[in-house]
Short mmCIF file of C-alpha atoms in Angstrom, two decimals:
data_model
loop_
_atom_site.label_atom_id
_atom_site.label_comp_id
_atom_site.label_asym_id
_atom_site.label_seq_id
_atom_site.Cartn_x
_atom_site.Cartn_y
_atom_site.Cartn_z
CA UNK A 1 -12.45 161.95 -7.80
CA UNK A 2 -9.25 160.16 -6.71
CA UNK A 3 -6.54 162.35 -5.15
CA UNK A 4 -3.31 163.22 -6.91
CA UNK A 5 -1.43 160.32 -5.29
CA UNK A 6 -4.07 157.94 -6.30
CA UNK A 7 -4.53 156.76 -2.74
CA UNK A 8 -7.67 158.43 -1.58
CA UNK A 9 -10.70 160.53 -2.65
CA UNK A 10 -10.59 164.34 -3.09
CA UNK A 11 -13.45 166.59 -3.10
CA UNK A 12 -12.97 169.98 -4.79
CA UNK A 13 -16.27 171.56 -3.82
CA UNK A 14 -18.93 171.24 -1.14
CA UNK A 15 -20.06 167.75 -0.21
CA UNK A 16 -23.44 167.01 1.42
CA UNK A 17 -23.61 163.70 3.18
CA UNK A 18 -27.20 163.00 4.17
CA UNK A 19 -26.45 159.88 6.16
CA UNK A 20 -23.34 158.42 7.81
CA UNK A 21 -19.77 159.26 6.63
CA UNK A 22 -17.64 156.24 7.57
CA UNK A 23 -13.85 157.17 7.36
CA UNK A 24 -11.62 154.11 7.92
CA UNK A 25 -8.32 155.91 7.48
CA UNK A 26 -7.46 159.61 7.53
CA UNK A 27 -9.67 162.46 6.56
CA UNK A 28 -8.25 165.86 6.02
CA UNK A 29 -10.36 168.89 5.50
CA UNK A 30 -8.98 172.18 4.13
CA UNK A 31 -11.76 174.26 5.30
CA UNK A 32 -14.59 174.32 7.76
CA UNK A 33 -16.71 171.17 8.44
CA UNK A 34 -20.32 171.42 9.40
CA UNK A 35 -22.42 168.86 11.22
CA UNK A 36 -26.02 170.02 10.94
CA UNK A 37 -24.63 173.48 9.90
CA UNK A 38 -24.95 174.14 6.24
CA UNK A 39 -22.58 177.06 6.34
CA UNK A 40 -20.04 176.30 9.13
CA UNK A 41 -18.47 179.23 10.83
CA UNK A 42 -15.42 177.51 12.41
CA UNK A 43 -13.14 174.58 11.58
CA UNK A 44 -15.80 172.39 13.30
CA UNK A 45 -19.35 173.66 13.64
CA UNK A 46 -22.00 171.56 15.16
CA UNK A 47 -25.60 172.68 15.12
CA UNK A 48 -28.30 170.50 16.69
CA UNK A 49 -31.15 172.91 16.00
CA UNK A 50 -33.54 172.90 18.98
CA UNK A 51 -31.90 169.76 20.45
CA UNK A 52 -29.17 169.46 23.01
CA UNK A 53 -25.82 168.98 21.23
CA UNK A 54 -22.85 167.10 22.69
CA UNK A 55 -19.42 165.76 21.60
CA UNK A 56 -18.79 162.44 23.26
CA UNK A 57 -15.32 161.09 23.71
CA UNK A 58 -14.74 157.46 24.78
CA UNK A 59 -12.13 154.85 24.77
CA UNK A 60 -11.91 151.12 25.68
CA UNK A 61 -11.79 151.94 29.44
CA UNK A 62 -14.89 154.09 29.39
CA UNK A 63 -16.85 151.97 26.90
CA UNK A 64 -19.00 153.41 24.27
CA UNK A 65 -22.26 151.48 24.40
CA UNK A 66 -24.45 154.34 25.70
CA UNK A 67 -24.89 158.12 26.23
CA UNK A 68 -23.65 158.04 29.75
CA UNK A 69 -20.07 157.05 29.02
CA UNK A 70 -16.85 158.88 28.54
CA UNK A 71 -16.42 162.63 28.51
CA UNK A 72 -18.83 164.95 26.90
CA UNK A 73 -18.84 168.67 26.10
CA UNK A 74 -21.98 170.29 24.78
CA UNK A 75 -24.79 172.79 24.90
CA UNK A 76 -28.29 172.10 26.25
CA UNK A 77 -31.40 173.18 24.29
CA UNK A 78 -31.83 176.16 26.65
CA UNK A 79 -28.29 177.33 25.94
CA UNK A 80 -26.48 176.06 29.10
CA UNK A 81 -23.04 174.94 28.29
CA UNK A 82 -21.82 171.55 29.88
CA UNK A 83 -18.58 169.95 30.47
CA UNK A 84 -19.28 166.34 31.75
CA UNK A 85 -16.99 163.69 33.02
CA UNK A 86 -19.43 160.77 32.81
CA UNK A 87 -17.06 158.28 34.39
CA UNK A 88 -16.24 157.66 38.16
CA UNK A 89 -12.92 159.47 37.55
CA UNK A 90 -11.34 162.94 37.92
CA UNK A 91 -11.61 166.00 35.67
CA UNK A 92 -8.29 167.67 35.26
CA UNK A 93 -7.64 171.19 33.90
CA UNK A 94 -4.08 171.98 32.78
CA UNK A 95 -2.21 174.82 31.37
CA UNK A 96 1.43 175.18 30.12
CA UNK A 97 1.57 171.38 30.13
CA UNK A 98 1.08 171.38 33.94
CA UNK A 99 -2.06 170.40 35.98
CA UNK A 100 -3.61 173.56 37.37
CA UNK A 101 -6.90 172.27 38.86
CA UNK A 102 -8.68 168.99 39.50
CA UNK A 103 -12.26 168.13 40.36
CA UNK A 104 -12.01 164.70 42.00
CA UNK A 105 -14.65 161.89 41.49
CA UNK A 106 -15.79 162.75 45.03
CA UNK A 107 -16.34 166.37 43.89
CA UNK A 108 -13.42 167.96 45.83
CA UNK A 109 -11.70 170.82 44.02
CA UNK A 110 -7.88 170.93 44.16
CA UNK A 111 -5.85 173.88 42.97
CA UNK A 112 -2.11 173.07 42.93
CA UNK A 113 -2.84 169.50 44.17
CA UNK A 114 -3.68 166.40 42.27
CA UNK A 115 -5.35 164.77 45.43
CA UNK A 116 -7.81 167.24 46.91
CA UNK A 117 -8.89 166.06 50.34
CA UNK A 118 -11.57 168.68 51.11
CA UNK A 119 -14.28 170.55 49.12
CA UNK A 120 -11.62 173.24 48.28
CA UNK A 121 -8.05 172.28 48.65
CA UNK A 122 -5.35 174.96 47.69
CA UNK A 123 -1.71 173.98 47.75
CA UNK A 124 0.96 176.67 46.83
CA UNK A 125 4.08 178.14 48.41
CA UNK A 126 1.93 181.14 49.56
CA UNK A 127 -1.70 180.12 49.44
CA UNK A 128 -3.81 183.29 49.26
CA UNK A 129 -7.45 183.73 48.55
CA UNK A 130 -8.22 187.32 47.19
CA UNK A 131 -11.77 188.82 47.65
CA UNK A 132 -12.37 192.01 45.72
CA UNK A 133 -15.49 193.87 46.25
CA UNK A 134 -16.19 196.05 43.12
CA UNK A 135 -19.07 197.93 44.74
CA UNK A 136 -17.37 199.10 47.89
CA UNK A 137 -13.73 199.22 46.56
CA UNK A 138 -12.52 197.03 49.43
CA UNK A 139 -10.11 194.18 48.87
CA UNK A 140 -9.18 191.40 51.27
CA UNK A 141 -6.82 188.40 51.33
CA UNK A 142 -7.00 185.29 53.43
CA UNK A 143 -3.42 184.11 53.80
CA UNK A 144 -2.03 180.85 54.96
CA UNK A 145 1.60 180.97 55.31
CA UNK A 146 3.63 180.47 58.44
CA UNK A 147 0.61 181.96 60.18
CA UNK A 148 -3.02 182.32 59.18
CA UNK A 149 -4.14 185.98 58.58
CA UNK A 150 -6.71 188.15 57.06
CA UNK A 151 -5.09 191.15 55.18
CA UNK A 152 -6.76 194.34 54.21
CA UNK A 153 -5.47 194.94 50.64
CA UNK A 154 -7.06 198.29 50.31
CA UNK A 155 -5.47 199.77 53.42
CA UNK A 156 -2.35 197.56 53.20
CA UNK A 157 -2.93 196.34 56.81
CA UNK A 158 -3.13 193.06 58.63
CA UNK A 159 -6.55 192.79 60.52
CA UNK A 160 -6.24 189.30 62.05
CA UNK A 161 -3.53 186.77 62.60
CA UNK A 162 -2.93 183.47 64.25
CA UNK A 163 0.46 181.92 64.54
CA UNK A 164 1.39 178.20 64.75
CA UNK A 165 1.06 178.36 68.53
CA UNK A 166 -2.55 179.66 68.44
CA UNK A 167 -1.69 183.21 69.40
#
């Protein structure tokens, strides 16, 4: 039926679209939407049965002519979850509207830097790497400040240190 404003279509009950639904303007759904899911459990629920299921996002830069383009997120038939940057471009993770981590197109990982130059590149005011051993209750930190050191968190003691002169 036509919506109250007379400008669109309004469905007041479940609608089953067995083929393609082509929306040329705006579509607003007031409840859960299922693709391959007859009883959707979330706002968008995609079920591919025994097939691999992916959401593919493309634009004019990436192209959209085949499966290997753009950005994809999905789940394989065996249950493995995938986040895929299909282009020769970086993958960026952000929180609080700020870049937190980047995987470059050359597969370098940067934390605190947008241009990682090694396999793992950490940039911070006090870059520490903490190692916690849950079996032996022994914790360590590798610290890179004005000197490089290995610190025993469990015993609160510096175990190894090299200053900028190599001493």
